[in-house]
mmCIF file of C-alpha atoms (C1' of nucleotides) and ligand atoms in Angstrom:
data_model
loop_
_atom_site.group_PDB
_atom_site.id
_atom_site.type_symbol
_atom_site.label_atom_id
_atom_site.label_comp_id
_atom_site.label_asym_id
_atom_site.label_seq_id
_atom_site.Cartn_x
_atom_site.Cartn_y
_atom_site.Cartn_z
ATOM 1 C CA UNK A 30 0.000 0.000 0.000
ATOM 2 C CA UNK A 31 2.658 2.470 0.959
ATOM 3 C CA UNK A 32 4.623 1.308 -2.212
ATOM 4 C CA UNK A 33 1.822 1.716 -4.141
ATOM 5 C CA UNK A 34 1.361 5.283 -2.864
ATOM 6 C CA UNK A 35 4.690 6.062 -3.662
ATOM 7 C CA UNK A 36 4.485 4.928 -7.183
ATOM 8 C CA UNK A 37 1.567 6.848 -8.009
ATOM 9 C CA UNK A 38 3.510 9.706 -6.917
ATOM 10 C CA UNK A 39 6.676 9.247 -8.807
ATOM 11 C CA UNK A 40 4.679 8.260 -11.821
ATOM 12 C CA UNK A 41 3.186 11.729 -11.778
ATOM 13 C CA UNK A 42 6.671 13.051 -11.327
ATOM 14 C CA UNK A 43 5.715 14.581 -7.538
ATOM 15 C CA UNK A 44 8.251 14.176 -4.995
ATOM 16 C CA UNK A 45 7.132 12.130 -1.775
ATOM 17 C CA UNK A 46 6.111 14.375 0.588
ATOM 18 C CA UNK A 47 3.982 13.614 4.076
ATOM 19 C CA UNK A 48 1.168 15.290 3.418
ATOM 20 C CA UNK A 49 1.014 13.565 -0.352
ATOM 21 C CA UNK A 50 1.016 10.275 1.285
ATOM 22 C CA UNK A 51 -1.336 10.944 4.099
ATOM 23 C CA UNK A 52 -3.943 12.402 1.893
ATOM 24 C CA UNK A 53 -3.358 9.546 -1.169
ATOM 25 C CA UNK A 54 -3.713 7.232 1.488
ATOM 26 C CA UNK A 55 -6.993 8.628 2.800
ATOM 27 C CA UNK A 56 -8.371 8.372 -0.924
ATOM 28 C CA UNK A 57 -7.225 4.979 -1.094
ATOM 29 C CA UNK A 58 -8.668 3.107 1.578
ATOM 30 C CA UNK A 59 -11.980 5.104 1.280
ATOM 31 C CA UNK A 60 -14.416 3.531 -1.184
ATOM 32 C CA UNK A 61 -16.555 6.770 -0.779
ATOM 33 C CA UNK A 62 -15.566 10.581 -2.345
ATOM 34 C CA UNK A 63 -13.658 13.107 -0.063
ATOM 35 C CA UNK A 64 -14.232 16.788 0.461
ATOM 36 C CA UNK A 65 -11.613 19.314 1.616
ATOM 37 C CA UNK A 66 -12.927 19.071 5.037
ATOM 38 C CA UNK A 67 -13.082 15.144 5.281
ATOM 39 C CA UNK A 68 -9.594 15.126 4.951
ATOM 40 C CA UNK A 69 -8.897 18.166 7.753
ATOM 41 C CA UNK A 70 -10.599 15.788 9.837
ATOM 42 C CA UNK A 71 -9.134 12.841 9.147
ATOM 43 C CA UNK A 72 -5.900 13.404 8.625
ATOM 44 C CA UNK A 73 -5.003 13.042 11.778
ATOM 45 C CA UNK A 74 -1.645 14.721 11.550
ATOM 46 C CA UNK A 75 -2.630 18.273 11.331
ATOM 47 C CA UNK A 76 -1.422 19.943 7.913
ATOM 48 C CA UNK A 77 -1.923 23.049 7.104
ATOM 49 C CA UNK A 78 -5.053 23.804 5.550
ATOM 50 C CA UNK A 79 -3.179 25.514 2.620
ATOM 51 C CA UNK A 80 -1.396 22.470 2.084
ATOM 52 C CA UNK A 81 -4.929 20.484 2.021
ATOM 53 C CA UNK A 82 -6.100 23.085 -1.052
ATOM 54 C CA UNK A 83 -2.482 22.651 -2.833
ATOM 55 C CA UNK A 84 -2.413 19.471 -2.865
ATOM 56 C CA UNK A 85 -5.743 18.467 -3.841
ATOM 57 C CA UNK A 86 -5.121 20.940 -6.409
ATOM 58 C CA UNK A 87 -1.989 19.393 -7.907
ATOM 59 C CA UNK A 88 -3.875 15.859 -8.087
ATOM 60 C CA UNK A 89 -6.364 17.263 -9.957
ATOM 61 C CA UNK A 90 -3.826 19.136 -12.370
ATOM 62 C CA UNK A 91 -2.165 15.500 -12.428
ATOM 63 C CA UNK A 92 -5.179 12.981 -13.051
ATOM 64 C CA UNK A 93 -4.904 11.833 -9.854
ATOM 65 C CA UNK A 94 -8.569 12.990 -8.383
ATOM 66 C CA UNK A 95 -10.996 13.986 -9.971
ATOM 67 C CA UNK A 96 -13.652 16.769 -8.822
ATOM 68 C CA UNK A 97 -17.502 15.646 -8.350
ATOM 69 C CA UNK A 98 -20.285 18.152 -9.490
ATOM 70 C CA UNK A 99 -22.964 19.181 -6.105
ATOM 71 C CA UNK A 100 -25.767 21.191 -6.157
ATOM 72 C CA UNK A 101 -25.027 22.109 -2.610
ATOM 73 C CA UNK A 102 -21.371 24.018 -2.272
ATOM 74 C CA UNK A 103 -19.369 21.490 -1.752
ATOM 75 C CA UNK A 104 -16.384 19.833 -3.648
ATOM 76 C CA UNK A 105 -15.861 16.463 -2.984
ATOM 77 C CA UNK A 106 -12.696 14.788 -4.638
ATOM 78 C CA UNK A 107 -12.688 10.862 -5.885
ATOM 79 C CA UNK A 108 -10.088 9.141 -6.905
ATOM 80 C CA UNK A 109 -9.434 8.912 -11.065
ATOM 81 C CA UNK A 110 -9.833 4.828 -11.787
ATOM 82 C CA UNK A 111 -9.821 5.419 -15.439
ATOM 83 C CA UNK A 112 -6.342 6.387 -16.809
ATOM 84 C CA UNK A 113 -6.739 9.847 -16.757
ATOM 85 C CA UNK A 114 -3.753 12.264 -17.419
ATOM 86 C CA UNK A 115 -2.023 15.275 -16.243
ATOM 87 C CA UNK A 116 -4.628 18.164 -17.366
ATOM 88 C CA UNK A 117 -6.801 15.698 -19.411
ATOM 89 C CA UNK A 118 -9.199 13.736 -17.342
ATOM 90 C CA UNK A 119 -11.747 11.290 -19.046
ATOM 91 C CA UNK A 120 -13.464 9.663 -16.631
ATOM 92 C CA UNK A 121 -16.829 8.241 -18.085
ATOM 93 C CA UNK A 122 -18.659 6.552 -15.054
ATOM 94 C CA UNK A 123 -21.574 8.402 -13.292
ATOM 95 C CA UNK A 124 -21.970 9.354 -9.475
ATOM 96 C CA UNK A 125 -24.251 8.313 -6.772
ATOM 97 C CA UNK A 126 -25.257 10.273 -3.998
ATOM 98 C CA UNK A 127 -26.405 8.612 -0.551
ATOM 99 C CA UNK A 128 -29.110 10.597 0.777
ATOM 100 C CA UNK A 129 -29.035 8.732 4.309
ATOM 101 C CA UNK A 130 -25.291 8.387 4.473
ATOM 102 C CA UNK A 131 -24.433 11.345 2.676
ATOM 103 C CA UNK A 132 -21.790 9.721 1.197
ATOM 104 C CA UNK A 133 -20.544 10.255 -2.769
ATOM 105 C CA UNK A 134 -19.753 6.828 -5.149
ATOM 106 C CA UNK A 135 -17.953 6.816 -8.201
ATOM 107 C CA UNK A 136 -19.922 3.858 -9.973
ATOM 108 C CA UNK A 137 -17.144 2.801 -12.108
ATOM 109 C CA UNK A 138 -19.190 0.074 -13.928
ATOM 110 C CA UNK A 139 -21.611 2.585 -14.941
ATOM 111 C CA UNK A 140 -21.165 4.206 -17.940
ATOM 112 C CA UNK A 141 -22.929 8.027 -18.696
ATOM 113 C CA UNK A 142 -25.488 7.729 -21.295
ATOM 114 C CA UNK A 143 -25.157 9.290 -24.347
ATOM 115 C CA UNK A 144 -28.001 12.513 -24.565
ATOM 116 C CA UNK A 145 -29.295 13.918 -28.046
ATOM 117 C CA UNK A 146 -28.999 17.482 -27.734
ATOM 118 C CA UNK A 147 -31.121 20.290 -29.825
ATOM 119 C CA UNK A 148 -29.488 21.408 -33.085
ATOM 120 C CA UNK A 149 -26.852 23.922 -32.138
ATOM 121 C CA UNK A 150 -25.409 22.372 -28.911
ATOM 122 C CA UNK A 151 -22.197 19.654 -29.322
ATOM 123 C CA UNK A 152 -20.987 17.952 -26.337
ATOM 124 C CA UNK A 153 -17.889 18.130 -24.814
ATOM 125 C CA UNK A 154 -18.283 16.105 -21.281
ATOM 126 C CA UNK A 155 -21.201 14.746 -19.724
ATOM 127 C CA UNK A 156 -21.518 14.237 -15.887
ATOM 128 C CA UNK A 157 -24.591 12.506 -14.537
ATOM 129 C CA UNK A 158 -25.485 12.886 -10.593
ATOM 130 C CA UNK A 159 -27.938 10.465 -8.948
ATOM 131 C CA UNK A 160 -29.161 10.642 -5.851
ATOM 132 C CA UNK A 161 -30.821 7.991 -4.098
ATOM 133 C CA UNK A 162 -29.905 5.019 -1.403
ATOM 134 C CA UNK A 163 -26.538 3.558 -1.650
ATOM 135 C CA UNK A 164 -25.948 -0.427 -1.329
ATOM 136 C CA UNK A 165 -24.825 -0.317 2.363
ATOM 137 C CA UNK A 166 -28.117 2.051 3.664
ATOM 138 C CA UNK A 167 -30.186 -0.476 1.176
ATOM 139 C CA UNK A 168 -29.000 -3.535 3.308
ATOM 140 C CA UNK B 11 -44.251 41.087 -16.542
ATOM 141 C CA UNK B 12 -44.666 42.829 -13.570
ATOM 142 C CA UNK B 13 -48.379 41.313 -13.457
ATOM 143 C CA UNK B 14 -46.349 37.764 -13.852
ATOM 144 C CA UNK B 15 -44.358 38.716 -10.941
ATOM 145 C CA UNK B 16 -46.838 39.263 -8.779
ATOM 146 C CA UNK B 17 -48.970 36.769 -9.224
ATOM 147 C CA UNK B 18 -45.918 34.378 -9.070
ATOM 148 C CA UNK B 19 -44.965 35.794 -5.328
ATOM 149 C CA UNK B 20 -48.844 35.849 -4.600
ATOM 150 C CA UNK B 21 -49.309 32.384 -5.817
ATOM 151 C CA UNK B 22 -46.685 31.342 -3.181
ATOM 152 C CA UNK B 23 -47.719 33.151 -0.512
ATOM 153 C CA UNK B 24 -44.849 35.181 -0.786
ATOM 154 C CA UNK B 25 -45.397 38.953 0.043
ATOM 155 C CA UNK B 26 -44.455 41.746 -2.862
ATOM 156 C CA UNK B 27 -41.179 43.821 -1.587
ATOM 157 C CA UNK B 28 -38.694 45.240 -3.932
ATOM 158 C CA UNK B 29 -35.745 42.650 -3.868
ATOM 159 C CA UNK B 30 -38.140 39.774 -4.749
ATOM 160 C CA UNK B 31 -39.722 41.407 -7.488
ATOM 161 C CA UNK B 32 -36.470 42.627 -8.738
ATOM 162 C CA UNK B 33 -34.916 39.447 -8.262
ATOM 163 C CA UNK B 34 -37.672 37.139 -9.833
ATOM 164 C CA UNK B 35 -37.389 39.822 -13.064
ATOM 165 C CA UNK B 36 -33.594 39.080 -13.223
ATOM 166 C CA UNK B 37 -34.797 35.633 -14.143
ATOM 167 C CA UNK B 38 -37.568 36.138 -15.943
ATOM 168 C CA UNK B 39 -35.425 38.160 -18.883
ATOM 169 C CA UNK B 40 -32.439 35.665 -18.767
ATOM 170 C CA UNK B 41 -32.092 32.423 -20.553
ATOM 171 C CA UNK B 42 -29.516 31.105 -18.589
ATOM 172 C CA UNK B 43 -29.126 30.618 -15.153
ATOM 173 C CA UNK B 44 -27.767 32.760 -12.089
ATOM 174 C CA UNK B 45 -25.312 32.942 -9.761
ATOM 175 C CA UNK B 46 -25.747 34.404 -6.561
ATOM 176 C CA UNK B 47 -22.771 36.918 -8.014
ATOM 177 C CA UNK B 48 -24.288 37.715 -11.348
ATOM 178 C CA UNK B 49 -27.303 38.914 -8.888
ATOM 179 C CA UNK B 50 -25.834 41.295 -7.311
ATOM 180 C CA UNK B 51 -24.185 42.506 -10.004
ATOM 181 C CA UNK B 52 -27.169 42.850 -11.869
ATOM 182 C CA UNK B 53 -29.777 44.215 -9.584
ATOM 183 C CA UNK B 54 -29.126 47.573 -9.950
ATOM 184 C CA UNK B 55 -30.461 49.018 -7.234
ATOM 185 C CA UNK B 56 -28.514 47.517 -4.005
ATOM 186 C CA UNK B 57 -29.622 44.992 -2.222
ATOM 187 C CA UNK B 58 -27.707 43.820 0.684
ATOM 188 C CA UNK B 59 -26.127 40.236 0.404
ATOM 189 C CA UNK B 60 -28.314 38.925 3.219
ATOM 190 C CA UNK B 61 -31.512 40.200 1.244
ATOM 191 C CA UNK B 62 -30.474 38.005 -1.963
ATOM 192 C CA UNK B 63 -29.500 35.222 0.164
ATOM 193 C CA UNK B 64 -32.727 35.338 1.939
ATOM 194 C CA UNK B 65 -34.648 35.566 -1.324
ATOM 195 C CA UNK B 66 -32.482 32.947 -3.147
ATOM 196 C CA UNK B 67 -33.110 30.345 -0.586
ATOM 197 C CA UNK B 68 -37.048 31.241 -0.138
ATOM 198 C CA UNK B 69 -37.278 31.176 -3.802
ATOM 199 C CA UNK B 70 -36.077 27.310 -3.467
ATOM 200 C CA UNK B 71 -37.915 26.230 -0.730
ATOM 201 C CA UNK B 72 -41.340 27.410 -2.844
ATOM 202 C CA UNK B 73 -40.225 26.085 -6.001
ATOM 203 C CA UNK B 74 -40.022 28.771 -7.914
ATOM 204 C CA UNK B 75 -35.655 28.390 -9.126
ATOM 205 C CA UNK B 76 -33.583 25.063 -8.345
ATOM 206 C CA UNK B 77 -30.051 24.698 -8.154
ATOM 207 C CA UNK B 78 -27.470 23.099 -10.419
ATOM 208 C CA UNK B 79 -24.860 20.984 -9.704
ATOM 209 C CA UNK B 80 -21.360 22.252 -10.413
ATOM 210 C CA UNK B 81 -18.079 20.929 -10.324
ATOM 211 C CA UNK B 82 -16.668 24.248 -9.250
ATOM 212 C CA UNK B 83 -17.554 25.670 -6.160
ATOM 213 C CA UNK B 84 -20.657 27.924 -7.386
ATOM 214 C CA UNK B 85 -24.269 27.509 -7.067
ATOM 215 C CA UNK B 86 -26.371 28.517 -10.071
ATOM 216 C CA UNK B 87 -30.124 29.106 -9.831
ATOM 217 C CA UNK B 88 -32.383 28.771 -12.360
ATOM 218 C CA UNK B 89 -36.494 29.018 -12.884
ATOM 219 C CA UNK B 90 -38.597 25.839 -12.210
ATOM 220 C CA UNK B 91 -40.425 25.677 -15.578
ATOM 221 C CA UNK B 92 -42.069 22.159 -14.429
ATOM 222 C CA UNK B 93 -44.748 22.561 -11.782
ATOM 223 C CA UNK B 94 -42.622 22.373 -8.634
ATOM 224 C CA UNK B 95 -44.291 22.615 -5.616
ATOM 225 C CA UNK B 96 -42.992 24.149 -2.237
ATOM 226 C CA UNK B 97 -40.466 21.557 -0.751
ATOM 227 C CA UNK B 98 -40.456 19.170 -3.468
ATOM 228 C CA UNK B 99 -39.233 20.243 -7.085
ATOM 229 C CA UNK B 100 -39.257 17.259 -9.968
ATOM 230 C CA UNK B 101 -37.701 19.120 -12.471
ATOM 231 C CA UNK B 102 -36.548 16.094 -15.002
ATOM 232 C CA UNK B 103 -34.914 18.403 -17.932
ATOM 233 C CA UNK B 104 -31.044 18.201 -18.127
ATOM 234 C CA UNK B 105 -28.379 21.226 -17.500
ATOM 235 C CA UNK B 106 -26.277 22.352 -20.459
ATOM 236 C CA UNK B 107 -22.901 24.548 -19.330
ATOM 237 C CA UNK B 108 -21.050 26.109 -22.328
ATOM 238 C CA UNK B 109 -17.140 26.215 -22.192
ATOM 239 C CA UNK B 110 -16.862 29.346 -24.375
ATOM 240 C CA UNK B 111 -19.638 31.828 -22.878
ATOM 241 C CA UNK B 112 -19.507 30.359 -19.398
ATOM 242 C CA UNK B 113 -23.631 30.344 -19.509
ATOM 243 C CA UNK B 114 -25.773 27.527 -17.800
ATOM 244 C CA UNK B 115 -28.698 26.504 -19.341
ATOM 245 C CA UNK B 116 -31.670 24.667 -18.611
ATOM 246 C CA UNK B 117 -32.701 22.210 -21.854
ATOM 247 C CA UNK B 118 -36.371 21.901 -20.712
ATOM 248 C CA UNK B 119 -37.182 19.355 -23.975
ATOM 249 C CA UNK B 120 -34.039 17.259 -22.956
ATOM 250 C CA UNK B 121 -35.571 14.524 -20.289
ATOM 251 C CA UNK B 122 -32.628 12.588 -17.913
ATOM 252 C CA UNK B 123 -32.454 9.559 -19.255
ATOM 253 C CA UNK B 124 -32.586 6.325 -17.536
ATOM 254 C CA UNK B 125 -29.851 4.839 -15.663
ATOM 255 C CA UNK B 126 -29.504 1.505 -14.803
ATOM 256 C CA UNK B 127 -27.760 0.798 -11.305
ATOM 257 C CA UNK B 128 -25.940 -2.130 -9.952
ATOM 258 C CA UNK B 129 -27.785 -4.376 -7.428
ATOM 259 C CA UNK B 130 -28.628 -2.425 -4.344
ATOM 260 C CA UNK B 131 -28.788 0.941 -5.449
ATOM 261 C CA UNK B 132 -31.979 2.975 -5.518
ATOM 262 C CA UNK B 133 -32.276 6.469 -7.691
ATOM 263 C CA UNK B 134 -34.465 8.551 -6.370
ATOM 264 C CA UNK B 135 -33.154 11.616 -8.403
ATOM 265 C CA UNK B 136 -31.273 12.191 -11.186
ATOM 266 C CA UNK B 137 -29.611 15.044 -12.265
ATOM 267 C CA UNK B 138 -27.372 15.431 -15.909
ATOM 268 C CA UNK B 139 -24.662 18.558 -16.971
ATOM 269 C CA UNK B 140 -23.543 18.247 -20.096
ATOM 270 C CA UNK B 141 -20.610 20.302 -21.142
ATOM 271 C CA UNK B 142 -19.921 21.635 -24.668
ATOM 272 C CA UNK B 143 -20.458 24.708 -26.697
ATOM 273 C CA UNK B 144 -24.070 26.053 -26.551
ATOM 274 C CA UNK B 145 -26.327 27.222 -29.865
ATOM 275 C CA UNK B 146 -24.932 31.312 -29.811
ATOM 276 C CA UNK B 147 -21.243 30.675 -29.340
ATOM 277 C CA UNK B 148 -21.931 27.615 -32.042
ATOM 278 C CA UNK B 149 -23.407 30.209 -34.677
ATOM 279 C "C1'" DA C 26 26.717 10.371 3.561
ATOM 280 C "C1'" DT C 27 27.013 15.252 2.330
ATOM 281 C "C1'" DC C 28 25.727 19.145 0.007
ATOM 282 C "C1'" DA C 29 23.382 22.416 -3.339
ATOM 283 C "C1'" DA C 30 19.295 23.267 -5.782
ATOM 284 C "C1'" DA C 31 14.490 22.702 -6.229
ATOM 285 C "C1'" DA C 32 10.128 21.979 -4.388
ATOM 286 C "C1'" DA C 33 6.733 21.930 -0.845
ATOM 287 C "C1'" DA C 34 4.959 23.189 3.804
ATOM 288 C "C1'" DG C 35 3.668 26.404 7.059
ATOM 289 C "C1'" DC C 36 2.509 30.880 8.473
ATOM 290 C "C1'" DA C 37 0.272 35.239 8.254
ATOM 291 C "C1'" DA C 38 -2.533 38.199 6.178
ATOM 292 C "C1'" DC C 39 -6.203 38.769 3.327
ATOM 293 C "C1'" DA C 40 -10.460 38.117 0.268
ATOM 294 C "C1'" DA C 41 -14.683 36.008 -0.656
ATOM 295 C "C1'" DT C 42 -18.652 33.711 0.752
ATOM 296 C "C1'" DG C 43 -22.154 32.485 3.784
ATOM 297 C "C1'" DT C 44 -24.754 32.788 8.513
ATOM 298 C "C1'" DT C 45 -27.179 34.776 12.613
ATOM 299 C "C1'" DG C 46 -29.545 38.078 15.818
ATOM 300 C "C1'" DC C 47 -31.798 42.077 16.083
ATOM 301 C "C1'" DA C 48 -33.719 46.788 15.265
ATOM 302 C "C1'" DA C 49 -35.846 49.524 11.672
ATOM 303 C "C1'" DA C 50 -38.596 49.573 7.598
ATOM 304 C "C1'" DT C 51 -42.137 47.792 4.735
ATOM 305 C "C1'" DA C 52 -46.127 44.928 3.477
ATOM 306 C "C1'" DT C 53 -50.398 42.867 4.715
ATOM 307 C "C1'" DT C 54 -54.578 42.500 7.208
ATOM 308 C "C1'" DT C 55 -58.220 44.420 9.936
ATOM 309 C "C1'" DA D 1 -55.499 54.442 9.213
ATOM 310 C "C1'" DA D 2 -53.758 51.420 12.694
ATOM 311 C "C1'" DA D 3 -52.247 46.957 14.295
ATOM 312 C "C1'" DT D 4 -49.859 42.994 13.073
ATOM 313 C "C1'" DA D 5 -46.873 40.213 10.496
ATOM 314 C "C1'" DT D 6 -43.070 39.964 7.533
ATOM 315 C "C1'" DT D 7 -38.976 41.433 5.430
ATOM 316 C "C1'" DT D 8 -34.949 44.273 5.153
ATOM 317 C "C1'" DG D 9 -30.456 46.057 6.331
ATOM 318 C "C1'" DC D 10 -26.855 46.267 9.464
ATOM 319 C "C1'" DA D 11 -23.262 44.491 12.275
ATOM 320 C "C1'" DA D 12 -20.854 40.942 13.783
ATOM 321 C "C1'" DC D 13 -19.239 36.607 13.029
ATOM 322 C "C1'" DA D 14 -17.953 31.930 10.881
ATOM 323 C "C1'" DT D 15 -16.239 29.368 7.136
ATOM 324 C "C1'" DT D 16 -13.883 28.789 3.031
ATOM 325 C "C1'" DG D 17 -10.472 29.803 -0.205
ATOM 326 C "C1'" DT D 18 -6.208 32.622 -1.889
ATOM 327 C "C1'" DT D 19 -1.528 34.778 -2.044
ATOM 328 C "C1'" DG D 20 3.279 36.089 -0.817
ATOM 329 C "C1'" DC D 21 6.980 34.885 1.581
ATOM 330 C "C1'" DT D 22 10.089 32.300 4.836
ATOM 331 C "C1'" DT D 23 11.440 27.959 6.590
ATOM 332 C "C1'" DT D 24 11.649 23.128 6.019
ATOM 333 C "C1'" DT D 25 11.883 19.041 3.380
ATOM 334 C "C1'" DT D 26 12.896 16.459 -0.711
ATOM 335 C "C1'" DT D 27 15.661 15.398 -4.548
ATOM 336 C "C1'" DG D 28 19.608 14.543 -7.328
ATOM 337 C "C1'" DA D 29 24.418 14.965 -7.720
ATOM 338 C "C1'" DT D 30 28.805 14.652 -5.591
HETATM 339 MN MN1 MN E 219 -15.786 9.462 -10.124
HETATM 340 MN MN1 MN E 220 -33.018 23.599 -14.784
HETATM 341 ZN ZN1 ZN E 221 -25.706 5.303 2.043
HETATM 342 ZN ZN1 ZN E 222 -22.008 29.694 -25.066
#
DNA sequence: ATCAAAAAAGCAACAATGTTGCAAATATTT
DNA sequence: AAATATTTGCAACATTGTTGCTTTTTTGAT
């Protein structure tokens, strides 16, 4: 686990810092999405919250994470299972929001459906939300 | 229009004051959606922050705009043009963001489409942005 | 292992955004 | 027109995000 932490990093050409591995590692062994303040909170360590927004940032920039679209204000942050590249992400799957435990899914398996626009419009990405009861609340 | 207006606040049991009417207007001449920003840049007259905070959220709770999910950090509002009810909007069109002119727009003839979920999953909403160029910047 | 250069972290200060309580102003009802 | 109910604006505060700069850590080469 900690080698394969450190190999994502390298491969993305980031050196190995603390913080890098703490919050990798949070994203890893979370099946759920993470926002900023999830990983305050669990970090445990306390970094910096600048460091929180940086580096977040930087996996973005790198492929690493990818952002999730709310209609509340929050980001939340999954991890990129596709093979997604530094500032070209294609991640296809949809989302699934938990509305008893809150929490965000990337549904890998689950491909986004192709939508026929009106004349005029061409499509670049398409992100599909849904929000509903999640597997573990379901059982 | 301003007959519209008013019967729109009336209808929800919302009194008449300046910031709503002026606020409701803003959307009523604007294809595309609003941020709580664009708002206060637009209104003209000042209304304090709190005021179009206030009236943003009220204007939610009665059904009259509904939010759309971002991957950035801002909420957009936009006019229910389905027959939402107070506390409990079924909007089922899809949301259409344009990369050039930075608009959001709602595509009321565009229905979600179905999504099928793995085993144990149940949708209870489900909400679509696709990204691309919209019909002006296209033309 | 040691050192120099490069990169990242932490800190402080700030900006932007959102929230709450309350008094004054406005709208509605009688 | 007056009484009541509602909304507004203000002030104060909380939260979230940003930027510049100094110190610390990492890296890559000796
Ligand atoms: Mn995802
Ligand atoms: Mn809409
Ligand atoms: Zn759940
Ligand atoms: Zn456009």
């Amino acid at each position: 686990m900690q080698a394969d932490i450190r190999n994502i990093l390298k491969r993305n050409q980031l050196s190995v810092t603390a913080s890098r591995e703490k919050i990798l590692h949070l994203f890893l062994e979370q099946s759920g999405a993470l926002a900023h303040g999830d990983i305050e909170k669990r970090a445990g360590e306390k970094f910096d919250r600048v460091t929180v927004y940086r580096t977040l940032q930087t996996f973005v920039e790198k492929g690493i994470i990818h952002t999730i679209p709310t209609a509340d204000n929050s980001v939340r942050y999954a991890l990129c299972k596709d093979n997604c590249e530094a500032g070209h992400h294609h991640d296809q799957h949809i989302h699934f929001v938990c509305s008893h435990c809150g929490q965000t899914f990337c549904l890998d398996d689950v491909v986004t459906p192709e939508i026929k626009l009106p004349r005029g419009y061409s499509t670049n990405h398409i992100e599909v939300v849904v929000n509903g009861i999640c597997r573990e609340c379901t059982a």
